[in-house]
Amino acid sequence: MAVIQPPQTPQGCTNTSIEGTIKQAPLPNPDNKPYLMEKANYASRFPKLSFKKTKDGDVTGLELKQLVMSGLIRADEYRWDFLWDYKAEVCFDMASLPPKPFLSSTWFGEEEKPDPLRRHTLFPFPKGSVKGLLRRPDVIIVKNRSTRWPGQAGPDHQGIAHSNNLERLVEVKFPGDVLGMAQREAYLDIAGGSTRFSVLEISDCRDDGDRERDRQYNREHKPTGEFNPLQWPVLLPPRNPGVTPRPAPVPVPAYGPTPTSRPAHVESWTQQVQEAVDGLLEQGAQGIRKLSQEVQQHLEDAATWIGVKGEWVRRESQKAWEWVSETGAQVIRWTDEQLRAIWKEVQHFTDINLEMLRRVDWVQILIDMGVLAAEVVIVLAIGAAIGSAVVAVGIPAALVTGLMIILHLARVSWLLLASILSGVVINTAATAG
């Protein structure tokens, strides 16, 4: 008779959970590791998925773990107006020593002077960066959360001086990730020495039984159900008369070490990944119906034009775009002025420029900031022409529909849209389908 062996704890683990080991320098505060592990523990349970690139139809792999962890930290940054102890994926210019963080391009005042208190840029390829001389460490812990500057002492790219506010650079390594020599040397330069450089090495210590239970959670749309104390059902409005809506998966709240009254929520699409997903625009109305009820309300117009067969038509004489259904009925109308206004607001929150907009291959909503914060963290996959990257950016939920329309028009009528958003006048009439 065969002897059934109990599940074995993976080698090097002390229990069957997600564990973290700090290497290099110790973290500066006892609260740092619980905060980072809360994010890493959650992120570790998300699988790798593939998505279809809209430009050429190729399927590209995407590891959700690092993306989810960065998104959760970024959500905290948004909620605290970037006056927060932790900053995710700050871009550093390695052409100077010490390396300079790239700051937001937001300007203020009639003289357009740079704001010395502005945050770090969220654009993955900042203006002025040189290929091979740009680094984005996973986490920067700052000395003083009331100061947005995330670097060592020195001037920024506009010559404004800043005092040292970098307490620790933390590189997070999930299973399979390797810290290369060049990466390590660059991070030591950014941190200012080995005493301010830490590595958080994540070990997946789940046994086969734990992994199977987590896979079951994925199938049931709740891969991290043990983290979710809020288990009420959220009902979606029926799309067809006489159809009873099914309960939608409740977005999982993402807390810090101390629960807050305004937790961010990871949107339910990330809890339903299996082998492959298409972008939100490709999933259409079905993709929108997977989002939380609050975000759906902001996407009501988008659900209308995405869910109805038709085309965007350019009305050059009226300087407007109209979504016209296949029956000829006008559904939605956006003027050039409205598009420029939305684009200006999107740039203010994200630092996205026209070149980045043109290269967006894929878009998904990752985190709902909650009703009170009314902001959304969105994932953008940027094409290889300017260097492949997946970045999480955040905008107010009220801007999501406008951003989706801009992204769609960028695909079907790029030159005309670019001229509209940049204010350049061209003699072009276009119909976009």
Short mmCIF file of C-alpha atoms in Angstrom, two decimals:
data_model
loop_
_atom_site.label_atom_id
_atom_site.label_comp_id
_atom_site.label_asym_id
_atom_site.label_seq_id
_atom_site.Cartn_x
_atom_site.Cartn_y
_atom_site.Cartn_z
CA MET A 1 0.00 0.00 0.00
CA ALA A 2 1.35 3.40 -0.97
CA VAL A 3 2.12 5.77 1.87
CA ILE A 4 0.62 9.24 1.39
CA GLN A 5 3.16 11.83 2.38
CA PRO A 6 2.02 15.09 3.97
CA PRO A 7 2.66 18.31 2.01
CA GLN A 8 6.28 19.39 2.27
CA THR A 9 7.32 22.92 3.05
CA PRO A 10 9.51 24.25 0.22
CA GLN A 11 13.23 24.26 0.96
CA GLY A 12 14.40 27.30 2.89
CA CYS A 13 10.94 28.21 4.20
CA THR A 14 9.77 28.20 7.79
CA ASN A 15 6.06 27.91 7.02
CA THR A 16 3.62 27.59 4.13
CA SER A 17 2.99 31.22 3.31
CA ILE A 18 4.59 34.09 1.42
CA GLU A 19 7.80 35.06 3.20
CA GLY A 20 10.21 37.95 2.79
CA THR A 21 13.90 38.16 3.63
CA ILE A 22 15.75 41.45 3.89
CA LYS A 23 19.26 41.36 2.43
CA GLN A 24 21.98 43.97 2.08
CA ALA A 25 21.13 46.83 4.49
CA PRO A 26 18.39 46.45 7.12
CA LEU A 27 15.25 48.52 6.63
CA PRO A 28 15.26 51.80 8.59
CA ASN A 29 12.00 51.32 10.47
CA PRO A 30 10.26 48.25 12.00
CA ASP A 31 7.07 49.26 10.17
CA ASN A 32 8.72 49.10 6.73
CA LYS A 33 8.75 45.35 6.27
CA PRO A 34 5.11 44.80 7.39
CA TYR A 35 4.01 47.49 4.94
CA LEU A 36 5.99 46.04 2.03
CA MET A 37 5.09 42.44 2.86
CA GLU A 38 1.37 43.30 2.98
CA LYS A 39 1.70 44.40 -0.65
CA ALA A 40 4.04 41.55 -1.65
CA ASN A 41 1.88 38.90 0.01
CA TYR A 42 -1.11 40.10 -1.95
CA ALA A 43 0.81 40.50 -5.22
CA SER A 44 2.46 37.07 -4.97
CA ARG A 45 -0.87 35.33 -5.49
CA PHE A 46 -1.39 36.77 -8.95
CA PRO A 47 -0.28 34.60 -11.86
CA LYS A 48 1.50 35.49 -15.04
CA LEU A 49 -0.88 36.33 -17.86
CA SER A 50 -0.62 37.17 -21.51
CA PHE A 51 -2.25 40.01 -23.37
CA LYS A 52 -2.85 40.72 -27.02
CA LYS A 53 -1.04 43.75 -28.37
CA THR A 54 -3.43 45.87 -30.39
CA LYS A 55 -0.92 46.97 -33.02
CA ASP A 56 0.12 43.60 -34.39
CA GLY A 57 -1.99 41.04 -32.53
CA ASP A 58 1.03 39.39 -30.91
CA VAL A 59 0.55 37.86 -27.47
CA THR A 60 2.98 39.14 -24.85
CA GLY A 61 3.62 37.79 -21.37
CA LEU A 62 3.06 40.00 -18.35
CA GLU A 63 4.04 39.16 -14.79
CA LEU A 64 1.36 40.60 -12.56
CA LYS A 65 3.23 40.29 -9.26
CA GLN A 66 5.50 43.32 -9.58
CA LEU A 67 2.81 45.27 -11.39
CA VAL A 68 0.25 44.72 -8.65
CA MET A 69 2.73 45.56 -5.89
CA SER A 70 3.77 48.81 -7.59
CA GLY A 71 0.14 49.64 -8.23
CA LEU A 72 -0.79 49.16 -4.58
CA ILE A 73 2.00 51.47 -3.44
CA ARG A 74 1.10 53.96 -6.16
CA ALA A 75 -2.49 53.90 -4.88
CA ASP A 76 -1.25 54.96 -1.46
CA GLU A 77 0.75 57.74 -3.09
CA TYR A 78 -2.34 59.07 -4.83
CA ARG A 79 -4.44 58.94 -1.68
CA TRP A 80 -1.84 60.97 0.20
CA ASP A 81 -1.22 63.41 -2.66
CA PHE A 82 2.29 61.95 -3.02
CA LEU A 83 3.18 63.06 0.53
CA TRP A 84 3.85 59.47 1.46
CA ASP A 85 6.73 57.44 2.92
CA TYR A 86 6.96 55.06 -0.03
CA LYS A 87 7.30 55.84 -3.74
CA ALA A 88 6.98 53.21 -6.46
CA GLU A 89 9.23 53.07 -9.52
CA VAL A 90 10.78 56.53 -9.42
CA CYS A 91 12.70 57.26 -12.65
CA PHE A 92 16.34 58.24 -12.07
CA ASP A 93 18.75 59.91 -14.47
CA MET A 94 22.01 57.95 -14.29
CA ALA A 95 23.85 60.56 -16.37
CA SER A 96 24.57 62.58 -13.22
CA LEU A 97 26.11 61.70 -9.88
CA PRO A 98 24.29 61.40 -7.64
CA PRO A 99 21.54 60.28 -10.02
CA LYS A 100 18.66 62.74 -10.23
CA PRO A 101 15.01 61.72 -9.98
CA PHE A 102 12.93 62.90 -12.91
CA LEU A 103 10.15 65.14 -11.62
CA SER A 104 6.73 65.89 -13.00
CA SER A 105 6.60 68.34 -15.90
CA THR A 106 3.78 70.22 -14.16
CA TRP A 107 4.39 73.98 -14.21
CA PHE A 108 2.65 76.84 -12.47
CA GLY A 109 2.33 80.62 -12.62
CA GLU A 110 2.41 83.06 -15.51
CA GLU A 111 6.18 82.76 -15.83
CA GLU A 112 5.97 78.96 -16.04
CA LYS A 113 8.51 78.41 -13.29
CA PRO A 114 8.95 74.83 -12.11
CA ASP A 115 7.16 73.97 -8.90
CA PRO A 116 9.86 72.97 -6.38
CA LEU A 117 7.33 70.80 -4.51
CA ARG A 118 6.19 68.74 -7.49
CA ARG A 119 6.13 64.94 -7.39
CA HIS A 120 8.26 62.47 -9.29
CA THR A 121 7.17 61.84 -12.87
CA LEU A 122 4.92 58.90 -13.61
CA PHE A 123 6.02 58.75 -17.24
CA PRO A 124 8.30 55.69 -17.70
CA PHE A 125 10.47 57.42 -20.32
CA PRO A 126 10.91 61.03 -19.12
CA LYS A 127 11.93 63.80 -21.47
CA GLY A 128 15.70 64.09 -21.45
CA SER A 129 16.33 60.49 -20.46
CA VAL A 130 18.92 58.52 -22.43
CA LYS A 131 18.57 54.85 -23.25
CA GLY A 132 20.79 52.85 -20.94
CA LEU A 133 21.00 55.72 -18.43
CA LEU A 134 17.53 55.37 -16.92
CA ARG A 135 16.70 53.27 -13.86
CA ARG A 136 13.41 52.66 -12.04
CA PRO A 137 14.02 50.99 -8.65
CA ASP A 138 10.98 49.27 -7.15
CA VAL A 139 10.59 51.35 -3.98
CA ILE A 140 12.09 54.48 -2.48
CA ILE A 141 11.51 55.08 1.24
CA VAL A 142 11.88 58.78 2.03
CA LYS A 143 13.12 60.46 5.19
CA ASN A 144 10.30 62.97 5.37
CA ARG A 145 6.90 62.25 3.84
CA SER A 146 6.04 65.98 3.79
CA THR A 147 8.67 66.41 1.04
CA ARG A 148 7.97 64.88 -2.38
CA TRP A 149 11.60 64.92 -3.53
CA PRO A 150 12.76 61.24 -3.54
CA GLY A 151 16.51 61.60 -4.08
CA GLN A 152 19.82 62.52 -2.54
CA ALA A 153 20.78 66.15 -1.97
CA GLY A 154 21.32 68.11 -5.15
CA PRO A 155 19.65 70.16 -7.88
CA ASP A 156 16.84 68.81 -10.03
CA HIS A 157 16.86 69.07 -13.82
CA GLN A 158 15.59 72.66 -13.60
CA GLY A 159 18.37 73.67 -11.21
CA ILE A 160 16.26 73.86 -8.04
CA ALA A 161 18.20 72.60 -5.01
CA HIS A 162 16.80 69.85 -2.77
CA SER A 163 18.05 68.40 0.48
CA ASN A 164 18.61 64.66 0.89
CA ASN A 165 15.28 62.86 1.33
CA LEU A 166 16.26 59.31 0.35
CA GLU A 167 16.22 57.03 3.37
CA ARG A 168 16.36 53.67 1.59
CA LEU A 169 16.18 52.16 -1.89
CA VAL A 170 14.40 48.80 -1.78
CA GLU A 171 14.51 46.35 -4.66
CA VAL A 172 11.83 43.66 -4.46
CA LYS A 173 12.69 40.30 -5.97
CA PHE A 174 9.89 37.79 -6.52
CA PRO A 175 10.77 34.14 -7.21
CA GLY A 176 12.76 33.91 -10.42
CA ASP A 177 13.96 37.53 -10.35
CA VAL A 178 17.71 38.10 -10.28
CA LEU A 179 19.63 41.18 -9.15
CA GLY A 180 22.25 41.75 -11.85
CA MET A 181 25.62 43.34 -11.20
CA ALA A 182 24.91 46.40 -13.36
CA GLN A 183 21.55 46.88 -11.67
CA ARG A 184 23.13 46.59 -8.23
CA GLU A 185 25.84 49.13 -9.02
CA ALA A 186 23.28 51.59 -10.39
CA TYR A 187 21.10 51.24 -7.31
CA LEU A 188 24.07 51.79 -5.01
CA ASP A 189 24.71 55.08 -6.83
CA ILE A 190 21.06 56.10 -6.49
CA ALA A 191 20.93 55.14 -2.81
CA GLY A 192 24.25 56.72 -1.92
CA GLY A 193 26.01 53.60 -0.71
CA SER A 194 25.44 50.08 0.54
CA THR A 195 24.04 51.22 3.90
CA ARG A 196 20.98 52.66 2.12
CA PHE A 197 20.32 49.82 -0.31
CA SER A 198 18.05 46.93 0.73
CA VAL A 199 16.77 43.90 -1.14
CA LEU A 200 13.45 42.32 -0.18
CA GLU A 201 13.59 38.75 -1.44
CA ILE A 202 10.15 37.14 -1.65
CA SER A 203 9.80 33.37 -1.22
CA ASP A 204 6.64 31.55 -2.19
CA CYS A 205 6.47 29.00 0.60
CA ARG A 206 3.02 27.62 -0.21
CA ASP A 207 2.81 23.85 -0.51
CA ASP A 208 0.87 22.13 -3.28
CA GLY A 209 -2.33 22.24 -1.25
CA ASP A 210 -2.03 25.98 -0.67
CA ARG A 211 -1.30 26.61 -4.33
CA GLU A 212 -4.32 24.58 -5.39
CA ARG A 213 -6.52 26.53 -3.00
CA ASP A 214 -5.21 29.79 -4.45
CA ARG A 215 -5.87 28.53 -7.98
CA GLN A 216 -9.40 27.74 -6.85
CA TYR A 217 -9.68 31.28 -5.50
CA ASN A 218 -8.69 32.55 -8.95
CA ARG A 219 -11.40 30.48 -10.58
CA GLU A 220 -13.90 31.82 -8.07
CA HIS A 221 -12.75 35.41 -8.63
CA LYS A 222 -11.26 35.78 -5.17
CA PRO A 223 -7.59 34.74 -5.15
CA THR A 224 -6.94 36.59 -1.91
CA GLY A 225 -10.24 36.08 -0.14
CA GLU A 226 -8.56 35.86 3.24
CA PHE A 227 -7.58 39.53 2.83
CA ASN A 228 -11.14 40.63 2.14
CA PRO A 229 -13.31 41.35 5.22
CA LEU A 230 -15.96 42.94 3.02
CA GLN A 231 -17.93 40.10 1.46
CA TRP A 232 -21.16 41.77 0.44
CA PRO A 233 -22.40 41.15 -3.12
CA VAL A 234 -22.36 43.92 -5.69
CA LEU A 235 -25.12 43.63 -8.30
CA LEU A 236 -24.62 44.85 -11.83
CA PRO A 237 -27.49 46.51 -13.68
CA PRO A 238 -29.15 44.14 -16.19
CA ARG A 239 -28.06 44.68 -19.77
CA ASN A 240 -31.20 43.14 -21.25
CA PRO A 241 -34.81 43.27 -20.02
CA GLY A 242 -35.81 40.17 -18.10
CA VAL A 243 -32.20 39.14 -17.39
CA THR A 244 -31.34 38.81 -13.72
CA PRO A 245 -27.87 40.21 -13.01
CA ARG A 246 -25.32 37.93 -11.41
CA PRO A 247 -23.39 39.09 -8.35
CA ALA A 248 -20.13 40.72 -9.41
CA PRO A 249 -16.89 39.86 -7.62
CA VAL A 250 -16.28 42.32 -4.80
CA PRO A 251 -13.09 44.29 -5.38
CA VAL A 252 -10.54 43.23 -2.79
CA PRO A 253 -9.50 46.06 -0.45
CA ALA A 254 -5.79 46.70 -0.19
CA TYR A 255 -4.86 48.00 3.24
CA GLY A 256 -1.60 49.27 4.66
CA PRO A 257 -0.29 47.86 7.96
CA THR A 258 -2.99 49.81 9.79
CA PRO A 259 -6.47 49.51 8.21
CA THR A 260 -7.75 52.78 6.82
CA SER A 261 -11.28 54.02 6.30
CA ARG A 262 -10.42 54.57 2.63
CA PRO A 263 -8.79 51.38 1.36
CA ALA A 264 -7.90 51.08 -2.29
CA HIS A 265 -9.63 48.25 -4.11
CA VAL A 266 -8.04 45.99 -6.68
CA GLU A 267 -10.50 45.75 -9.54
CA SER A 268 -12.07 42.38 -10.21
CA TRP A 269 -10.54 41.85 -13.67
CA THR A 270 -7.22 41.04 -12.02
CA GLN A 271 -8.94 38.35 -10.00
CA GLN A 272 -10.18 36.52 -13.07
CA VAL A 273 -7.00 36.03 -15.08
CA GLN A 274 -6.51 32.57 -16.51
CA GLU A 275 -4.31 32.24 -19.58
CA ALA A 276 -4.87 35.38 -21.61
CA VAL A 277 -6.79 38.64 -21.54
CA ASP A 278 -7.39 41.36 -24.06
CA GLY A 279 -7.28 45.04 -23.22
CA LEU A 280 -10.29 46.83 -21.81
CA LEU A 281 -11.08 48.43 -25.16
CA GLU A 282 -10.96 45.02 -26.84
CA GLN A 283 -13.10 43.41 -24.15
CA GLY A 284 -15.63 46.16 -24.78
CA ALA A 285 -18.74 46.45 -22.65
CA GLN A 286 -18.09 43.00 -21.20
CA GLY A 287 -14.82 44.27 -19.75
CA ILE A 288 -16.51 47.30 -18.24
CA ARG A 289 -19.15 45.11 -16.59
CA LYS A 290 -16.36 43.36 -14.68
CA LEU A 291 -15.40 46.58 -12.95
CA SER A 292 -16.74 47.78 -9.62
CA GLN A 293 -20.08 49.51 -9.55
CA GLU A 294 -18.50 52.85 -8.69
CA VAL A 295 -16.13 52.80 -11.66
CA GLN A 296 -18.91 51.57 -13.94
CA GLN A 297 -20.87 54.71 -13.16
CA HIS A 298 -17.99 56.81 -14.47
CA LEU A 299 -17.78 54.61 -17.57
CA GLU A 300 -21.47 54.70 -18.42
CA ASP A 301 -20.90 56.66 -21.64
CA ALA A 302 -17.95 54.47 -22.61
CA ALA A 303 -20.01 51.33 -22.09
CA THR A 304 -22.57 52.79 -24.48
CA TRP A 305 -20.26 53.40 -27.42
CA ILE A 306 -18.10 50.33 -26.82
CA GLY A 307 -21.15 48.10 -26.52
CA VAL A 308 -22.91 49.37 -29.68
CA LYS A 309 -21.83 48.61 -33.25
CA GLY A 310 -20.94 51.78 -35.07
CA GLU A 311 -18.09 54.16 -35.79
CA TRP A 312 -16.51 57.41 -34.71
CA VAL A 313 -17.19 60.01 -37.40
CA ARG A 314 -15.27 63.25 -37.79
CA ARG A 315 -17.42 66.39 -38.24
CA GLU A 316 -14.75 68.76 -39.47
CA SER A 317 -17.07 71.75 -39.90
CA GLN A 318 -18.16 71.39 -36.27
CA LYS A 319 -14.72 70.46 -34.95
CA ALA A 320 -16.17 67.40 -33.24
CA TRP A 321 -16.24 63.61 -33.17
CA GLU A 322 -19.50 61.68 -33.03
CA TRP A 323 -20.13 58.04 -32.28
CA VAL A 324 -22.80 56.93 -34.75
CA SER A 325 -24.46 53.55 -34.34
CA GLU A 326 -25.02 51.21 -37.28
CA THR A 327 -28.65 52.39 -37.34
CA GLY A 328 -27.45 55.96 -37.91
CA ALA A 329 -28.32 57.25 -34.46
CA GLN A 330 -25.84 59.61 -32.79
CA VAL A 331 -24.90 58.25 -29.39
CA ILE A 332 -22.07 60.44 -28.10
CA ARG A 333 -20.46 63.67 -29.26
CA TRP A 334 -17.07 65.08 -28.21
CA THR A 335 -15.74 68.40 -29.47
CA ASP A 336 -12.06 69.14 -30.07
CA GLU A 337 -12.21 71.59 -27.19
CA GLN A 338 -13.51 68.90 -24.83
CA LEU A 339 -10.82 66.45 -25.95
CA ARG A 340 -8.08 69.04 -25.40
CA ALA A 341 -9.45 69.83 -21.94
CA ILE A 342 -9.53 66.15 -20.96
CA TRP A 343 -6.07 65.59 -22.43
CA LYS A 344 -4.69 68.50 -20.41
CA GLU A 345 -6.15 67.02 -17.22
CA VAL A 346 -4.82 63.53 -18.04
CA GLN A 347 -1.35 64.99 -18.59
CA HIS A 348 -1.55 66.83 -15.27
CA PHE A 349 -2.13 63.58 -13.39
CA THR A 350 0.04 61.21 -15.43
CA ASP A 351 2.73 63.11 -17.43
CA ILE A 352 1.67 61.10 -20.52
CA ASN A 353 2.85 62.84 -23.68
CA LEU A 354 1.77 62.40 -27.29
CA GLU A 355 4.58 59.98 -28.15
CA MET A 356 3.62 57.72 -25.25
CA LEU A 357 -0.06 57.99 -26.22
CA ARG A 358 0.72 56.80 -29.74
CA ARG A 359 2.58 53.74 -28.38
CA VAL A 360 -0.06 52.45 -25.97
CA ASP A 361 -0.73 48.84 -26.93
CA TRP A 362 -2.97 47.78 -24.08
CA VAL A 363 -4.90 49.35 -21.24
CA GLN A 364 -6.61 47.94 -18.17
CA ILE A 365 -8.01 49.26 -14.93
CA LEU A 366 -6.09 47.86 -11.99
CA ILE A 367 -7.14 49.71 -8.85
CA ASP A 368 -10.24 51.64 -7.85
CA MET A 369 -9.23 54.21 -5.27
CA GLY A 370 -12.66 54.11 -3.67
CA VAL A 371 -15.65 56.43 -3.60
CA LEU A 372 -14.09 59.07 -1.38
CA ALA A 373 -10.84 59.31 -3.31
CA ALA A 374 -12.63 58.91 -6.67
CA GLU A 375 -9.43 58.04 -8.51
CA VAL A 376 -8.42 55.04 -10.57
CA VAL A 377 -5.02 53.44 -11.19
CA ILE A 378 -4.77 52.31 -14.80
CA VAL A 379 -2.24 49.96 -16.39
CA LEU A 380 -0.74 50.98 -19.74
CA ALA A 381 1.49 48.73 -21.84
CA ILE A 382 3.81 50.85 -23.97
CA GLY A 383 5.13 49.59 -27.32
CA ALA A 384 8.72 48.63 -27.96
CA ALA A 385 9.42 51.58 -30.24
CA ILE A 386 10.34 53.70 -27.20
CA GLY A 387 11.27 50.76 -24.98
CA SER A 388 8.77 48.22 -23.71
CA ALA A 389 7.23 49.02 -20.33
CA VAL A 390 4.15 48.39 -18.28
CA VAL A 391 3.30 51.30 -16.03
CA ALA A 392 0.56 52.09 -13.54
CA VAL A 393 -0.77 55.64 -13.69
CA GLY A 394 -3.67 57.25 -11.87
CA ILE A 395 -6.38 59.68 -12.88
CA PRO A 396 -9.67 60.83 -11.38
CA ALA A 397 -12.43 58.39 -12.27
CA ALA A 398 -14.30 61.18 -14.04
CA LEU A 399 -11.53 61.31 -16.67
CA VAL A 400 -11.54 57.60 -17.51
CA THR A 401 -14.13 57.81 -20.29
CA GLY A 402 -12.31 60.71 -21.95
CA LEU A 403 -8.98 58.87 -21.77
CA MET A 404 -10.53 55.77 -23.34
CA ILE A 405 -11.93 57.83 -26.23
CA ILE A 406 -8.55 59.49 -26.76
CA LEU A 407 -6.82 56.08 -26.74
CA HIS A 408 -9.31 54.74 -29.28
CA LEU A 409 -8.98 57.75 -31.60
CA ALA A 410 -5.20 57.47 -31.34
CA ARG A 411 -5.47 54.04 -32.93
CA VAL A 412 -7.82 54.90 -35.76
CA SER A 413 -6.85 58.47 -36.67
CA TRP A 414 -3.54 59.32 -35.06
CA LEU A 415 -2.37 62.27 -37.17
CA LEU A 416 -5.64 64.15 -36.84
CA LEU A 417 -5.95 63.45 -33.12
CA ALA A 418 -2.34 64.54 -32.51
CA SER A 419 -2.98 67.81 -34.34
CA ILE A 420 -6.11 68.41 -32.26
CA LEU A 421 -4.43 67.71 -28.94
CA SER A 422 -1.32 69.72 -29.80
CA GLY A 423 -3.31 72.63 -31.23
CA VAL A 424 -1.70 72.33 -34.67
CA VAL A 425 -4.11 73.04 -37.52
CA ILE A 426 -4.07 70.65 -40.47
CA ASN A 427 -6.40 70.46 -43.45
CA THR A 428 -7.67 66.92 -42.94
CA ALA A 429 -11.12 65.43 -42.85
CA ALA A 430 -11.35 61.94 -41.42
CA THR A 431 -13.82 59.25 -40.64
CA ALA A 432 -12.79 56.74 -38.01
CA GLY A 433 -14.33 53.30 -37.78
#
